[in-house]
XYZ file of C-alpha atoms in Angstrom:
197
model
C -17.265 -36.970 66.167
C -17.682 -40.935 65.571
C -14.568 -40.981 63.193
C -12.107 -39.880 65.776
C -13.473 -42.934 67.969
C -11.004 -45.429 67.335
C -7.977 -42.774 67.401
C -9.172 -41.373 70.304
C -9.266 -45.657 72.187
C -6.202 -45.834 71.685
C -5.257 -42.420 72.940
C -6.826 -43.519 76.353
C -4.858 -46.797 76.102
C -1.697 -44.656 75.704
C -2.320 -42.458 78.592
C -3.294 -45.330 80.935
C -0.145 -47.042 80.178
C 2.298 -44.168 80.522
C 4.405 -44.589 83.372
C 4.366 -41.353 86.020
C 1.893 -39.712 83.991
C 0.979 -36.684 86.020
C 2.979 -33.700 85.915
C 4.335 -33.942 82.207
C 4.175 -30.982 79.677
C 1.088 -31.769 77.485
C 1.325 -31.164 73.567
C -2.664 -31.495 72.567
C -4.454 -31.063 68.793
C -4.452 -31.909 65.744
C -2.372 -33.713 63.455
C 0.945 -31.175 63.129
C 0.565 -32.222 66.760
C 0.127 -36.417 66.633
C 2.845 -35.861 63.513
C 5.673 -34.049 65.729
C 7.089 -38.262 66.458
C 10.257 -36.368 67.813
C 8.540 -34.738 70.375
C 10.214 -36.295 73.261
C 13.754 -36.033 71.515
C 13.343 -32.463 70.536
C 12.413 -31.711 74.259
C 14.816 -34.116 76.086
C 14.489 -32.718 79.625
C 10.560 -31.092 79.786
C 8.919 -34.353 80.364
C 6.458 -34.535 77.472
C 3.715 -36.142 76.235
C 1.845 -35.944 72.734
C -1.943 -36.788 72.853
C -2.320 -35.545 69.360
C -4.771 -36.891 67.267
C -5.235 -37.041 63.207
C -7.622 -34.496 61.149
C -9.039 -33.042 64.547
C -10.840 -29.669 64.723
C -10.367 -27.244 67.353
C -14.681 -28.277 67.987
C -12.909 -31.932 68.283
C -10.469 -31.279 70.639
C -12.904 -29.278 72.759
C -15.377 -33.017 72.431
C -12.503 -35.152 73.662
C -11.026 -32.480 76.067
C -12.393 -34.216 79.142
C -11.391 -38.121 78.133
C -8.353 -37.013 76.942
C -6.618 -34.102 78.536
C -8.073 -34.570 82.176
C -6.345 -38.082 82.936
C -2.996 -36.719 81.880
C -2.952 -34.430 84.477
C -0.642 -31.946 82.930
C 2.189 -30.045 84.505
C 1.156 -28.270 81.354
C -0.996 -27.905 78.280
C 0.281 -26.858 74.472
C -2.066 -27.106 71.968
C -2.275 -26.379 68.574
C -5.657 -26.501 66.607
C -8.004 -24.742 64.305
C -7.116 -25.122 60.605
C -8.796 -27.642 59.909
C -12.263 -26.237 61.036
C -10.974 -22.994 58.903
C -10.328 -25.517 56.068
C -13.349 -27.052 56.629
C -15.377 -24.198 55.845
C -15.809 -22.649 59.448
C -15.663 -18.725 59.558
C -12.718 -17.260 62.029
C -15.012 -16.210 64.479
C -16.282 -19.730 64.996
C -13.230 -20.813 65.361
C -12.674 -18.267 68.249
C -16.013 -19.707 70.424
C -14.546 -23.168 69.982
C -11.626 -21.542 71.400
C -12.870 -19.691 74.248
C -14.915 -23.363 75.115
C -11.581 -24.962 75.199
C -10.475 -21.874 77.746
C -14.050 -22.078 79.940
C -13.150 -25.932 80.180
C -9.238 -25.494 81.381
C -10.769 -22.768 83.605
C -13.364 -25.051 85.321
C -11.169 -28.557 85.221
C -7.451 -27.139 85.167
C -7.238 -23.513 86.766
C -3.820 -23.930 87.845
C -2.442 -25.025 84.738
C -0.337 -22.633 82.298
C -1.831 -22.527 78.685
C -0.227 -22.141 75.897
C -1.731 -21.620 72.446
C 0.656 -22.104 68.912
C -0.515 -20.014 66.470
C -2.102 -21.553 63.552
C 0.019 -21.991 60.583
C -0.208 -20.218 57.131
C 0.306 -23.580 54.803
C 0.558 -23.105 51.267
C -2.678 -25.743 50.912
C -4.595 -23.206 52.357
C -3.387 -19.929 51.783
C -6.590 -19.355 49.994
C -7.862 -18.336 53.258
C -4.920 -16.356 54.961
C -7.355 -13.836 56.137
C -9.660 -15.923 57.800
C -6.094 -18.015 59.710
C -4.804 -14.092 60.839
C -8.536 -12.592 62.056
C -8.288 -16.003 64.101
C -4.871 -16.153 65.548
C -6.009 -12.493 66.021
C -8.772 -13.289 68.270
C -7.442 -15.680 69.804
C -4.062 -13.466 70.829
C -6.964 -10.851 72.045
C -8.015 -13.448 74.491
C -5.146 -14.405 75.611
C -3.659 -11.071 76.391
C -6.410 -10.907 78.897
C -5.454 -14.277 80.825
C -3.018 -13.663 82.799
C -1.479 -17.751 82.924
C -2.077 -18.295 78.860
C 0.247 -17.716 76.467
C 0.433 -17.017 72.485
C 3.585 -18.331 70.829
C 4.051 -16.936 67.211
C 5.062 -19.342 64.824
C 3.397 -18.043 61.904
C 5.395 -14.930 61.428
C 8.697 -17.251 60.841
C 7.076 -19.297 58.113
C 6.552 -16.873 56.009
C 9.665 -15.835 53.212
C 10.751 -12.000 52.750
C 8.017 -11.420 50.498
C 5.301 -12.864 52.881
C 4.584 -16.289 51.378
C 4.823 -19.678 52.889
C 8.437 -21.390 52.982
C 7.822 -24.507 50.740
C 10.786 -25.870 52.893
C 8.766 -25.934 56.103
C 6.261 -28.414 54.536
C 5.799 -31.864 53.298
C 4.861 -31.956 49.600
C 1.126 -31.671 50.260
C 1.945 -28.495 51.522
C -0.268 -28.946 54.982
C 1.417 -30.832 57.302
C 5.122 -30.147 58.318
C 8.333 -31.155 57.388
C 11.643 -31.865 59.328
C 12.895 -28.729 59.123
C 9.300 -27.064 59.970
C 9.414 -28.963 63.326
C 12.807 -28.023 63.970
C 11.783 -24.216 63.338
C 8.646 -24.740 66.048
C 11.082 -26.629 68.849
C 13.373 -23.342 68.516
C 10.748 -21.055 68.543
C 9.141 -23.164 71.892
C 12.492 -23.175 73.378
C 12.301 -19.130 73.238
C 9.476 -19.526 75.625
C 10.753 -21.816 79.005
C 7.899 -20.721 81.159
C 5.248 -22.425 79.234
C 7.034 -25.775 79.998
C-alpha cells in the first residue's frame, strides 16, 4: 500500500483544511471517483466532498478507510471501487470479502451512516472480464439487499448500447476512466436516488 502514501498525505491535508467538514455527503474510491473534478458543481446543494484517490483497489480503500473516511465524519458515504482489483487479477469473490470488510468497518466506526455502493462499471478496457465485474456487482447487491441503511445504485445497466456493449461515448479514449458525458450519465442516475444524500 506504500504507493498510495503520498496521495493519501495530501488527502489528510485536504480534509483537515476543509471548512465545516462534518456532516457532508462523502464520495470515496478510486480514481472514476478522485476524476469526477465537478463533483461539487454537479451536486450544488448536497454538501459534498471527494476523498477519491488514483489507481486504488477496493483492498486499498478498505487500508485507508480509517485515516481517511473517519475524520470526514460523513453525513454520508458513496463509494465506488473494485475494478481495479478485478483488473488486477483478483477473482469476484475476493472482491466481495474486501467488500464485506469495508461494510464490518462502517458497521463498527459509522453505524448510523447511510451507505451507498455504485456499481462497478463495464469499461470497454476490460470487458475481457464482464463476468467476473457482474458475479461481483452481484454479490455485492446480495449483501446489500440484506442491510437495511445500504444502498445499490445501478449504473452499469445504462452504459451499455442496445446490443449490450459499452457506449464508447461514456469513456475517455483509454476506454477506463470516464468521460464528460459518462459523469453526467452517473449525476442523473444519483439524482434518481435523494435518500442516499
Amino acid at each position: 500500500m506504500t504507493w498510495y502514501e503520498e496521495e493519501v498525505q495530501q488527502l489528510e491535508k485536504k480534509i483537515q483544511s476543509t471548512p465545516d467538514l462534518a456532516g457532508r455527503t462523502v464520495f470515496y474510491g478510486s480514481s472514476t471517483i478522485r476524476l469526477w473534478t465537478t463533483l461539487e458543481r454537479d451536486f450544488p446543494d448536497k454538501n459534498v466532498l471527494n476523498i477519491g484517490f488514483g489507481g486504488s483497489t477496493l483492498a486499498a480503500c478498505d487500508w485507508f478507510f480509517e485515516r481517511l473516511v473517519l475524520p470526514t465524519q460523513p453525513r454520508s458515504l458513496i463509494f465506488y471501487a473494485g475494478d481495479n482489483d478485478l483488473g488486477d487479477g483478483r477473482l469476484s469473490e475476493e472482491v466481495f470479502l474486501f467488500f464485506s470488510e469495508l461494510v464490518r468497518k462502517m458497521q463498527q466506526h459509522l453505524p448510523d451512516v447511510p451507505f451507498t455502493f455504485v456499481s462497478i462499471k463495464p469499461s470497454p478496457a476490460r470487458w475481457y472480464i464482464i463476468d467476473r465485474i457482474r458475479l461481483a456487482n452481484d454479490l455485492i447487491r446480495q449483501k446489500i439487499d440484506e442491510l437495511p441503511t445500504y444502498h445499490y445504485v445501478d449504473v452499469f445497466t445504462s452504459m451499455l448500447d442496445s446490443k449490450g456493449h459499452p457506449r464508447w461515448d461514456l469513456f475517455e479514449k483509454d476506454g477506463l476512466h470516464l468521460s464528460s458525458k459518462g459523469y453526467e450519465l452517473w449525476q442523473q442516475i444519483l439524482l434518481q436516488h435523494p435518500h442516499i444524500f
